[in-house]
Coordinates of C-alpha atoms in Angstrom, one line a residue:
X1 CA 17.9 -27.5 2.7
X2 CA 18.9 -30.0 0.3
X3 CA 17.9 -32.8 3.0
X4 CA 14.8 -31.2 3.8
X5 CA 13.9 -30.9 0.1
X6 CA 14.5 -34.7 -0.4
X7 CA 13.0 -35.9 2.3
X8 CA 9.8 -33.5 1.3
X9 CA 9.9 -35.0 -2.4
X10 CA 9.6 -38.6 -0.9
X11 CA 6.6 -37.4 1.5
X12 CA 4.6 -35.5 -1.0
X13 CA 5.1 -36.8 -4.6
X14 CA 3.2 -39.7 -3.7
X15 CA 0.7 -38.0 -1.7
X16 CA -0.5 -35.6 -4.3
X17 CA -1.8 -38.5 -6.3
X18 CA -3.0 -40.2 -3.1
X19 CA -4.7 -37.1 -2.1
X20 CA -6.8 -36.6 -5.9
X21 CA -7.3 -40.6 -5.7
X22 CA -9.3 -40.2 -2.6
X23 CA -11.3 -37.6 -3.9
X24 CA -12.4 -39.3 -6.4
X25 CA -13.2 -42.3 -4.5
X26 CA -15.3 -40.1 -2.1
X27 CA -17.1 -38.2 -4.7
X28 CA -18.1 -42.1 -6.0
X29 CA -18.8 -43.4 -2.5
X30 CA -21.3 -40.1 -1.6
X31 CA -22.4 -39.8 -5.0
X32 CA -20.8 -36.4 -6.1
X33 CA -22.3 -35.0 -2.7
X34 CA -20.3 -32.1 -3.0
X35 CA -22.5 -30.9 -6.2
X36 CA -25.7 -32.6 -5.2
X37 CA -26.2 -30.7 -1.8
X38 CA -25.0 -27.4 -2.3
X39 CA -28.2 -26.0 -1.4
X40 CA -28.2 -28.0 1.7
X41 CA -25.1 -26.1 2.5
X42 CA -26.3 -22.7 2.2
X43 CA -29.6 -23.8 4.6
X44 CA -27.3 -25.6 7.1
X45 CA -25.2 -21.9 7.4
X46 CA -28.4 -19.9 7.5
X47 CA -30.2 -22.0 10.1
X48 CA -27.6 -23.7 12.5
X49 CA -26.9 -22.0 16.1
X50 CA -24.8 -23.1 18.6
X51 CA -25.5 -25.2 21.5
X52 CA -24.7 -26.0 24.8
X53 CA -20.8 -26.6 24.7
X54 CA -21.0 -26.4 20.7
X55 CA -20.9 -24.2 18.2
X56 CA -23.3 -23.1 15.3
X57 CA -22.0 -24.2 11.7
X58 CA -21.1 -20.5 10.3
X59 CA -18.5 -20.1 13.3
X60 CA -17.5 -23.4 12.6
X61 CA -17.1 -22.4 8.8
X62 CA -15.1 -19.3 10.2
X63 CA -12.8 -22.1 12.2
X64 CA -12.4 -23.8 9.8
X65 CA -11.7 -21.2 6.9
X66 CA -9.3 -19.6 9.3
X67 CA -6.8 -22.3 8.7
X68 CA -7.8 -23.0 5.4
X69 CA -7.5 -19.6 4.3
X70 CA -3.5 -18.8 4.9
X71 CA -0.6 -17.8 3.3
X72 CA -1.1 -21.3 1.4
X73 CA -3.8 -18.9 -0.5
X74 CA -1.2 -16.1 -1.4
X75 CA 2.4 -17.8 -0.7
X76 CA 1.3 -21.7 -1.5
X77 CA -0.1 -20.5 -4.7
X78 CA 3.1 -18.4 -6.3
X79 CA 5.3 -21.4 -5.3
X80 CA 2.9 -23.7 -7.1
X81 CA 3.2 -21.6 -10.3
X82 CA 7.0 -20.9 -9.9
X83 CA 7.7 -25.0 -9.9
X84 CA 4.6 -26.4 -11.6
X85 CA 3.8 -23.4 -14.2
X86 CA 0.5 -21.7 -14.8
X87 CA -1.4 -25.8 -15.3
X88 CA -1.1 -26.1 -11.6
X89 CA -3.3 -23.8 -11.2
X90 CA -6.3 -26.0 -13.2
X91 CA -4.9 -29.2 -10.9
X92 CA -5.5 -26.9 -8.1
X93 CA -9.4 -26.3 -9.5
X94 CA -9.5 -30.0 -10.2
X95 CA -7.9 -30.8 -6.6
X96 CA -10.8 -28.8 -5.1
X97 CA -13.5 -29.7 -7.0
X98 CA -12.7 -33.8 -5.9
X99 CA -11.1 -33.4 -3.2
X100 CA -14.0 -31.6 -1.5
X101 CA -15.6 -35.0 -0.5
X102 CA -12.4 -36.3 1.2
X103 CA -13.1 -32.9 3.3
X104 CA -16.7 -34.2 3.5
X105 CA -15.8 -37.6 4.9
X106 CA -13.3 -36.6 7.4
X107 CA -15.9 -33.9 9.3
X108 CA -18.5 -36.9 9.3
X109 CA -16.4 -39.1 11.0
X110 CA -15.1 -36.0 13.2
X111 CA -18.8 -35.6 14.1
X112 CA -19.4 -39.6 14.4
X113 CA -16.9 -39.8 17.4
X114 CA -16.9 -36.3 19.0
X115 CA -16.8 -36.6 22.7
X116 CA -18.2 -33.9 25.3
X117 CA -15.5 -32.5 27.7
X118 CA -14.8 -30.6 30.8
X119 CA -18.3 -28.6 29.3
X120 CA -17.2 -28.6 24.9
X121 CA -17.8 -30.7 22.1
X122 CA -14.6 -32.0 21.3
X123 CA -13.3 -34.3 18.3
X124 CA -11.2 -34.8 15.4
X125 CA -8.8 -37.3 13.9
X126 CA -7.3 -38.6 16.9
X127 CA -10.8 -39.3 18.2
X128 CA -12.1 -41.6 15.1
X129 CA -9.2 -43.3 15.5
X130 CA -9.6 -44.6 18.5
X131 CA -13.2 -44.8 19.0
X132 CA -13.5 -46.0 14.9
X133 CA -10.5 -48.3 14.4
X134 CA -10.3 -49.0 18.2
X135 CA -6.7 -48.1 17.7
X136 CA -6.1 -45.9 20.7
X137 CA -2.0 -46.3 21.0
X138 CA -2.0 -45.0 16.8
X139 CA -4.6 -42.3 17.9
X140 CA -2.4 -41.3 21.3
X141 CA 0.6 -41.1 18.3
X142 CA -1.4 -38.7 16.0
X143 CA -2.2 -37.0 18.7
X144 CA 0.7 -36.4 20.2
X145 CA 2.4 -35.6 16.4
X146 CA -0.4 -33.1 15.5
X147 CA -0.1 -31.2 19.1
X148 CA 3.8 -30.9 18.2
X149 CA 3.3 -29.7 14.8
X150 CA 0.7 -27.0 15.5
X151 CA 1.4 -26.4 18.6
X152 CA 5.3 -25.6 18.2
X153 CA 6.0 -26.1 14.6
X154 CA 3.5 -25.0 11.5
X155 CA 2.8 -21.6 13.3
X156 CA 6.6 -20.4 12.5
X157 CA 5.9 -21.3 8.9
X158 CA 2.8 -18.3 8.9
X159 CA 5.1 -16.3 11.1
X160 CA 8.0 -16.3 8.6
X161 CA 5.7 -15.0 5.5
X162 CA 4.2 -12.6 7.9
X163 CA 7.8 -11.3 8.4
X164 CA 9.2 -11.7 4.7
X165 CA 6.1 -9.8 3.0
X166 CA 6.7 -7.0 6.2
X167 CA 10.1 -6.2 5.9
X168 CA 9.5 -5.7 1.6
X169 CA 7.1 -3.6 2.3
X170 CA 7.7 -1.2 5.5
X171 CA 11.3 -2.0 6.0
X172 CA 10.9 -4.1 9.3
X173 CA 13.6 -6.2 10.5
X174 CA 12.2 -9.8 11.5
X175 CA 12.7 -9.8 15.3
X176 CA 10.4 -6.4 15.3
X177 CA 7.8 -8.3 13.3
X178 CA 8.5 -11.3 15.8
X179 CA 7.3 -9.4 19.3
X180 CA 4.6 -8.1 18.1
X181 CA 3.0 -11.2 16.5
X182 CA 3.7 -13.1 19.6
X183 CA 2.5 -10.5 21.9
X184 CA -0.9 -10.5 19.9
X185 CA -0.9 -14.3 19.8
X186 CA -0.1 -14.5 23.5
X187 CA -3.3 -12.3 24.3
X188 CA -5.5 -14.8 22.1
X189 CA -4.5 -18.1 23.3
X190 CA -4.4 -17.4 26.8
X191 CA -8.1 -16.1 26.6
X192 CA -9.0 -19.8 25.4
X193 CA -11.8 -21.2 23.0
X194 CA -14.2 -18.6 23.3
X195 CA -12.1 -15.8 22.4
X196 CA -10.2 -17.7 20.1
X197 CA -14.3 -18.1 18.3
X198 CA -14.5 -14.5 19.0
X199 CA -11.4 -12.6 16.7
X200 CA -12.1 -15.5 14.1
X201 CA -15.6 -15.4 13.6
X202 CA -14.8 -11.4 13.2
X203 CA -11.4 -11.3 11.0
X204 CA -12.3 -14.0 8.8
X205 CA -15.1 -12.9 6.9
X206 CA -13.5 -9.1 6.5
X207 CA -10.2 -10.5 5.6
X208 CA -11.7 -13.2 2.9
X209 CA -14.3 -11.4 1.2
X210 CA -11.4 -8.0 1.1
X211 CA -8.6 -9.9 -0.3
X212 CA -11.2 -11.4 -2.7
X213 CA -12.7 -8.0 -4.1
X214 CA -9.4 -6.6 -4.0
X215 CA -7.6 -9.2 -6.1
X216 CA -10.8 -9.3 -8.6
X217 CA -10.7 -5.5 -9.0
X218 CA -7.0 -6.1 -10.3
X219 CA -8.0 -8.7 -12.8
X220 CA -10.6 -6.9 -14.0
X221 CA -7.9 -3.9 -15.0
X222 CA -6.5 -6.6 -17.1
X223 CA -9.7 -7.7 -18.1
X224 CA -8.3 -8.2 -21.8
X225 CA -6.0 -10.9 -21.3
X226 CA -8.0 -13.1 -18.9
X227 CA -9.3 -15.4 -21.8
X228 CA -5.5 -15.6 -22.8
X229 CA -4.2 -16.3 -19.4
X230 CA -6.8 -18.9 -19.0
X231 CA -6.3 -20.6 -22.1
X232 CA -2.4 -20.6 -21.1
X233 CA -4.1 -22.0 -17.6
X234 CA -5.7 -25.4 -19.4
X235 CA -3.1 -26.0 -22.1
X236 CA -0.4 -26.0 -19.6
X237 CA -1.9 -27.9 -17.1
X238 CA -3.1 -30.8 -19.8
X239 CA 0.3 -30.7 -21.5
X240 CA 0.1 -29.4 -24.6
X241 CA 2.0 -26.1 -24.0
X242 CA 4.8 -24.7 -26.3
X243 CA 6.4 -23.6 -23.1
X244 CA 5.0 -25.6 -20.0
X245 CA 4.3 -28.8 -21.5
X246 CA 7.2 -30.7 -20.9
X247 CA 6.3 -29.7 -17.2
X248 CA 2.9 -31.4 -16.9
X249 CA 3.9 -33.8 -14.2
X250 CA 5.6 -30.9 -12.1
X251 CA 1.8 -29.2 -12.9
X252 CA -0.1 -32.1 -11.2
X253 CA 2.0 -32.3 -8.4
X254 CA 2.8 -28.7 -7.3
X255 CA -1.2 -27.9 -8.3
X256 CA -2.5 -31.0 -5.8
X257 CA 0.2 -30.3 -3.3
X258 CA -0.5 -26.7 -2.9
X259 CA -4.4 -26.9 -2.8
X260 CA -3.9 -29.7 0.2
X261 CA -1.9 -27.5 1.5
X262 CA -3.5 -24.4 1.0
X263 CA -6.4 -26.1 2.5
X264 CA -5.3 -28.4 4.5
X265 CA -7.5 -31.1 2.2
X266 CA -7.5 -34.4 3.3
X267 CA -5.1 -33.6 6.7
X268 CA -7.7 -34.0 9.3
X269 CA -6.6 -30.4 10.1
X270 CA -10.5 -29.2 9.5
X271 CA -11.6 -32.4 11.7
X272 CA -11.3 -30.6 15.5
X273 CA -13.4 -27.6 14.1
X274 CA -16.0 -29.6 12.5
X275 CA -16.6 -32.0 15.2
X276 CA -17.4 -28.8 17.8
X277 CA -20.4 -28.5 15.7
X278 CA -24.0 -27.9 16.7
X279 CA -25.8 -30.3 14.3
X280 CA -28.8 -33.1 14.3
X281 CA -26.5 -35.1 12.1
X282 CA -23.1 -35.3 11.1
X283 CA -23.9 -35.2 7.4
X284 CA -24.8 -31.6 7.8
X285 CA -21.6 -30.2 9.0
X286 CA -19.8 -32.8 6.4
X287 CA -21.4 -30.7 3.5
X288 CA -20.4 -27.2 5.3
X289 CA -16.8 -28.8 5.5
X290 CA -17.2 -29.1 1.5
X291 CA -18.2 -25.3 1.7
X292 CA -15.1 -24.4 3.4
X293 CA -12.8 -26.0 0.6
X294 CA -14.8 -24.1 -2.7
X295 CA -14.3 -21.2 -0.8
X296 CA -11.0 -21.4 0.2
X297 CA -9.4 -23.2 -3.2
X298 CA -12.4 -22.3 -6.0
X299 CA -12.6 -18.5 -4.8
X300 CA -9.4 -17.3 -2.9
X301 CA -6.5 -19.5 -4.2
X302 CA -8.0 -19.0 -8.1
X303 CA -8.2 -15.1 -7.7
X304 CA -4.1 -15.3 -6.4
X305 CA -3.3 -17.6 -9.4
X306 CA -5.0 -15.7 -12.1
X307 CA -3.9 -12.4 -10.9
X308 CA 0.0 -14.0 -11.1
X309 CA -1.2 -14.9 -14.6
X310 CA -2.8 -12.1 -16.0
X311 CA -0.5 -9.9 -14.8
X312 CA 2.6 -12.0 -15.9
X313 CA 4.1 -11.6 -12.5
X314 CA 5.8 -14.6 -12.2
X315 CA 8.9 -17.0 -13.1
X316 CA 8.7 -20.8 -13.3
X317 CA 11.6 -22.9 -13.1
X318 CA 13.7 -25.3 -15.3
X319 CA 13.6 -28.8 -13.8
X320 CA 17.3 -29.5 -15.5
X321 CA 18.2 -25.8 -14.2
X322 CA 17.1 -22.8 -14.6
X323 CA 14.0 -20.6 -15.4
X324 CA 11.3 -21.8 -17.9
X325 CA 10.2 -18.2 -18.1
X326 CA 11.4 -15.5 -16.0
X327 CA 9.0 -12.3 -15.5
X328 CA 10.7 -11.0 -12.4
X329 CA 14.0 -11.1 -12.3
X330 CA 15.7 -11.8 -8.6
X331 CA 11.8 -12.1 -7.5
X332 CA 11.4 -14.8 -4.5
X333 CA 8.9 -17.4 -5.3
X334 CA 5.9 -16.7 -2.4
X335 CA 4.0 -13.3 -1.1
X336 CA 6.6 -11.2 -3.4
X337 CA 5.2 -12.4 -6.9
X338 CA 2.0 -11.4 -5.5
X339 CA 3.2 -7.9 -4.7
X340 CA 5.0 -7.7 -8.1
X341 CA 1.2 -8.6 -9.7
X342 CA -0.1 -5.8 -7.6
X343 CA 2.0 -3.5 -8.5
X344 CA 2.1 -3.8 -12.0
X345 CA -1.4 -1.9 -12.0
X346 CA -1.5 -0.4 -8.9
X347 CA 2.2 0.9 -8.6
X348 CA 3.1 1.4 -5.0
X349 CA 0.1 -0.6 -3.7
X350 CA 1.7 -4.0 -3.8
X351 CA 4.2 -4.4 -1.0
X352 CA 1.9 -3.2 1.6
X353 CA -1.4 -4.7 0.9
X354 CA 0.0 -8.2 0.3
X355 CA 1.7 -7.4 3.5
X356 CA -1.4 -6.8 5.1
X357 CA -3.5 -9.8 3.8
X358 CA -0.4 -12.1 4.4
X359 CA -0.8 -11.1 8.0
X360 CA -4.3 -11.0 8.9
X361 CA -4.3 -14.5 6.9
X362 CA -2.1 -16.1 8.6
X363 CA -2.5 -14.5 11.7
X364 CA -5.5 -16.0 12.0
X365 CA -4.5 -19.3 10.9
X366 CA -1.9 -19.5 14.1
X367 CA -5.0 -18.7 16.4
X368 CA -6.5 -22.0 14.6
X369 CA -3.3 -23.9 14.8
X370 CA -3.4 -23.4 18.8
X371 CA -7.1 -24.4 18.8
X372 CA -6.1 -28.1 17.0
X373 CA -3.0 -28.3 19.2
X374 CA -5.0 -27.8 22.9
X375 CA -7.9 -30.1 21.4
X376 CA -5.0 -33.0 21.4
X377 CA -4.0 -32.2 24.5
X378 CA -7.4 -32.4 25.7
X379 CA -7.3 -36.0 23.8
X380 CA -4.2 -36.6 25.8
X381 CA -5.0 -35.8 29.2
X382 CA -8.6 -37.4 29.0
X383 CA -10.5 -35.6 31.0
X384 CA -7.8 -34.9 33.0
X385 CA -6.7 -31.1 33.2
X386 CA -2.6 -30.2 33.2
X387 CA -2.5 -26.7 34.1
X388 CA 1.5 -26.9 33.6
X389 CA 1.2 -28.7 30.3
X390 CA -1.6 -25.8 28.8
X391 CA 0.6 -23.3 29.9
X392 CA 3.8 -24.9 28.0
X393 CA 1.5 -25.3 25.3
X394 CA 0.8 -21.7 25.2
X395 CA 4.8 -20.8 25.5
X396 CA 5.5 -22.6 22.9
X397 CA 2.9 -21.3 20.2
X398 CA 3.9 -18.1 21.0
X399 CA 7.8 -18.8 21.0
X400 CA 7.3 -20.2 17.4
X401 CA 5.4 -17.4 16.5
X402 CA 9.1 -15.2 17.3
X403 CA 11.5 -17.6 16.2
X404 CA 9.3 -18.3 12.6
X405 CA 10.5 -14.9 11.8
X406 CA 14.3 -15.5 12.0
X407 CA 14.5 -18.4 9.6
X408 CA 14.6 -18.6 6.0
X409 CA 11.6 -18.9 4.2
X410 CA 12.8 -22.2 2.4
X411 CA 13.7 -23.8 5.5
X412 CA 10.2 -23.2 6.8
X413 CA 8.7 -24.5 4.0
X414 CA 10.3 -27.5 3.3
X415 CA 9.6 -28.4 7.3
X416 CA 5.6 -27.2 6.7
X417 CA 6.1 -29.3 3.8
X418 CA 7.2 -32.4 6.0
X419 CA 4.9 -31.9 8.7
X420 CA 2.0 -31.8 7.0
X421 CA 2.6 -34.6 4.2
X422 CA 3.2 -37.1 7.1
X423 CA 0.2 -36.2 9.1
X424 CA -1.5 -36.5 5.5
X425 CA -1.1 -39.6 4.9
X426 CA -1.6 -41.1 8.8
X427 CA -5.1 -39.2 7.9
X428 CA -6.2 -40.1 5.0
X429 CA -5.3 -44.0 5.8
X430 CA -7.5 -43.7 8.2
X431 CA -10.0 -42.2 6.9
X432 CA -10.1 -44.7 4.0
X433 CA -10.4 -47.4 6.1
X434 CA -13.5 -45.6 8.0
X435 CA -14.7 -45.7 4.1
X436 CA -18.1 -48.2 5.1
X437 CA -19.2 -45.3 8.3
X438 CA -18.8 -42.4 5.8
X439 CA -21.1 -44.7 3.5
X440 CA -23.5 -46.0 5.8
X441 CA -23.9 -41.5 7.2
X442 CA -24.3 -40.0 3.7
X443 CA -27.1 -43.3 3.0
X444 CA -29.3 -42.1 6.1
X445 CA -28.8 -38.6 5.3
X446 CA -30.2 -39.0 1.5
X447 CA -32.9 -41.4 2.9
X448 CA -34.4 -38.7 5.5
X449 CA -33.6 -35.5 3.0
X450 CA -35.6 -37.8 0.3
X451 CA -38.6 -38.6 2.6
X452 CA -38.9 -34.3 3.4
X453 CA -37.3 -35.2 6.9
X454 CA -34.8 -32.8 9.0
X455 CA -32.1 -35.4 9.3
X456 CA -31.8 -37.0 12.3
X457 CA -28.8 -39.1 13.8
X458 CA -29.1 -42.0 15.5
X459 CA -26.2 -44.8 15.1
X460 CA -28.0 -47.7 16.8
X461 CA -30.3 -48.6 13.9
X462 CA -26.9 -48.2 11.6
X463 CA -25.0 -50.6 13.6
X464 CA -22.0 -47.7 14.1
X465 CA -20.4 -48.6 17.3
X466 CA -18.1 -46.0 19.3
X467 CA -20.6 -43.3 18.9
X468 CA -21.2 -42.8 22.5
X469 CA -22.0 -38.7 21.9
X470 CA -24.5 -39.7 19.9
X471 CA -26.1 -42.4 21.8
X472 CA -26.7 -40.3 24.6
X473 CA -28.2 -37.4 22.8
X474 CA -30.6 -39.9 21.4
X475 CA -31.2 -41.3 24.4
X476 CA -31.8 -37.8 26.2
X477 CA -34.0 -37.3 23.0
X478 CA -31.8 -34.1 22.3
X479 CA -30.5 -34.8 19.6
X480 CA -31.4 -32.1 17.7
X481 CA -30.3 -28.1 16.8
X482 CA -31.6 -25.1 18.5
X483 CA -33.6 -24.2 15.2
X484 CA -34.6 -26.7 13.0
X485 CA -33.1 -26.8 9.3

């Protein structure tokens, strides 16, 4: 543990800063896109539909949110609070509010070299990668690395909160928890992509909007000391704190760490959902992407922090040893500080519904994680087909899903940790040198929104090169949505 944690530390202290650097860098290059076009965001969700081989934006939003929105959202946020105190949950705000353009830029370029095969729309990081920086052996690496770690790694880190909230709340021992959850899996993934759509597009939204009312009903019980808790909120996280503020640089890196992870900001993780988009022009799914992350970060991981804070539920610790503050007593840091919160108002209620929510979140975040891993496969084989390698693929997603639940939570974090962080920053390297395509998108988007046009996509006139998907739709002159937007 202690060599995970270091090696973790490494990966991610930089990162965090990376992460809010690009952000801001994005929300320069696009012009603060992420405010300008919200209403562009809400008519791209009411007016997409899916094509032939693609799918509309909402189930795309569902795709997306269904990794987005997982145990980072519950878990992520209580460990964020435990280490960074209660200002990591305004770097967390601040994280999103940035960082949403980074999400922007990386569904463009998703969309910019998507590639149609074996009858879908397929894309994502590996893809601009080779088609963008004409790198193919560093895309066949990230492609390979990504298929590893959510194919037969990050799965086991959703299957060990599943288990941990399970057996505090019903007694269950973890290899009980572990059969069913790969039995379930097992049924999904072998059904492939359009089943996978299918239990997303239909969990999501109940589970989201649920947790959301639920956890808002709570705060509002404690609707007194919300304008205390949030004043605790800002002070802490700007540094000024009696308490916290000797813990401000712990606060900016556990807030930005844990809204990356929480939604998978900046990892190209969103990229292989957003490029199996429906749309006239990749700007349109690039401001949906943007969605995805207020949703998940601004609406979901804010109601689990403030509930923690309102409710007191929650210990942070002392960097030289020790606990800051310490609320809960012998309380670990993750889903049972949420289930303490709960509790302290609705006595009895905690340990089973966090239970629940933990599972259907991250339950539906493993579906997604399979999705990603067989998209680079697909990458890998070309268009190829490996009937032997899907079907190990499969095996392993659903081994994971068993063995997740039979070690320790910290050891599964700290290698969640890893995985991620490394895959964020191949990402967001990349990305940033893709900078001038993300530029030269969001200037013909604004240009044809400014002139009253639907925005239309054509990368010739741009001078974008590698865009074959989009060169033959505008040669087929089909380059367009079912419905118009």
């Amino acid at each position: 543990m202690e060599i995970l944690s270091t090696i973790s530390g490494w990966v991610w202290d930089p990162l965090a800063y990376v992460a809010l650097a690009t952000g801001v860098l994005f929300t320069l290059v696009t012009k603060g896109v992420q405010f300008r076009r919200v209403p562009d965001m809400i008519r791209q969700l009411r007016a997409g539909e899916a094509g032939e081989g693609g799918l509309s934006s909402l189930q795309t939003l569902a795709l997306s949110l269904s990794s987005r929105i997982g145990v980072g959202s519950i878990a992520g946020v209580a460990t964020a609070v435990a280490s960074g105190g209660p200002g990591a949950l305004l770097w967390m705000v601040v994280t999103a509010l940035l960082g949403a353009t980074a999400a922007y830029a990386e569904a463009v370029l998703a969309q910019v070299y998507k590639r149609r095969s074996h009858g879908e729309d397929l894309g994502g990081m590996p893809y601009y990668i080779k088609y963008g920086l004409k790198a193919p052996w560093l895309a066949s690496v990230a492609a390979l690395a990504t298929m590893i770690a959510y194919g037969f790694v990050l799965p086991g880190v959703q299957a060990n909160n599943i288990a941990s909230s399970a057996q505090l709340a019903f007694g269950t021992e973890g290899w009980q928890v572990g059969l069913v959850l790969a039995a379930v899996l097992g049924v999904v993934v072998v059904g492939g992509t359009r089943r996978i759509v299918k239990v997303v597009e239909s969990v999501v939204p109940f589970v989201a909007l649920g947790y959301i009312i639920s956890a808002y009903v709570i705060i509002a019980l404690n609707i007194e000391k919300v304008p205390s808790a949030i004043s605790l909120i800002v002070s802490s996280g700007m540094g000024v704190d009696q308490v916290f503020g000797g813990i401000m640089g712990f606060a900016v890196a556990w807030g930005v760490r844990r809204a990356v992870f929480a939604s998978a900001l900046g990892l190209g993780e969103g990229t292989f959902a957003a490029a199996a988009a429906t749309v006239s022009h990749p700007g349109k799914q690039g401001i949906v992407q943007a969605c995805s992350i207020y949703i998940d970060v601004l609406l979901i991981c804010t109601a689990s922090g403030l509930l923690l804070v309102v409710t007191g539920a929650y210990n942070v610790t002392d960097p030289s040893g020790g606990f800051l503050v310490e609320h809960v007593p012998g309380a670990v840091a993750g889903p049972n500080y949420m289930q303490e919160a709960i509790d302290s108002s609705l006595p009895g209620w905690g340990a089973g519904f966090v239970a629940v929510a933990v599972a259907m979140f991250a339950f539906v975040s493993m579906v997604f994680f399979y999705y990603v891993a067989q998209t680079n496969l697909a990458f890998l084989l070309g268009e190829r087909r490996s009937r032997g390698l899907e079907s190990l693929l499969k095996a392993g997603t659903v081994a994971i899903a068993f063995i997740g639940t039979a070690v320790t939570a910290d050891a599964m974090w700290a290698v969640g940790d890893i995985g991620y962080g490394i895959l964020g920053w191949l990402n967001m390297v990349c990305v940033l040198l893709l900078t001038p395509v993300v530029r030269k998108v969001i200037k013909d988007y604004d240009r044809q929104r400014s002139q009253g046009l639907d925005p239309r996509f054509d990368p010739g006139p741009l001078g974008i090169q590698g865009a074959d998907y989009w060169q033959t739709q505008t040669q087929k002159g089909t380059a367009k949505e079912p419905e118009s937007v």
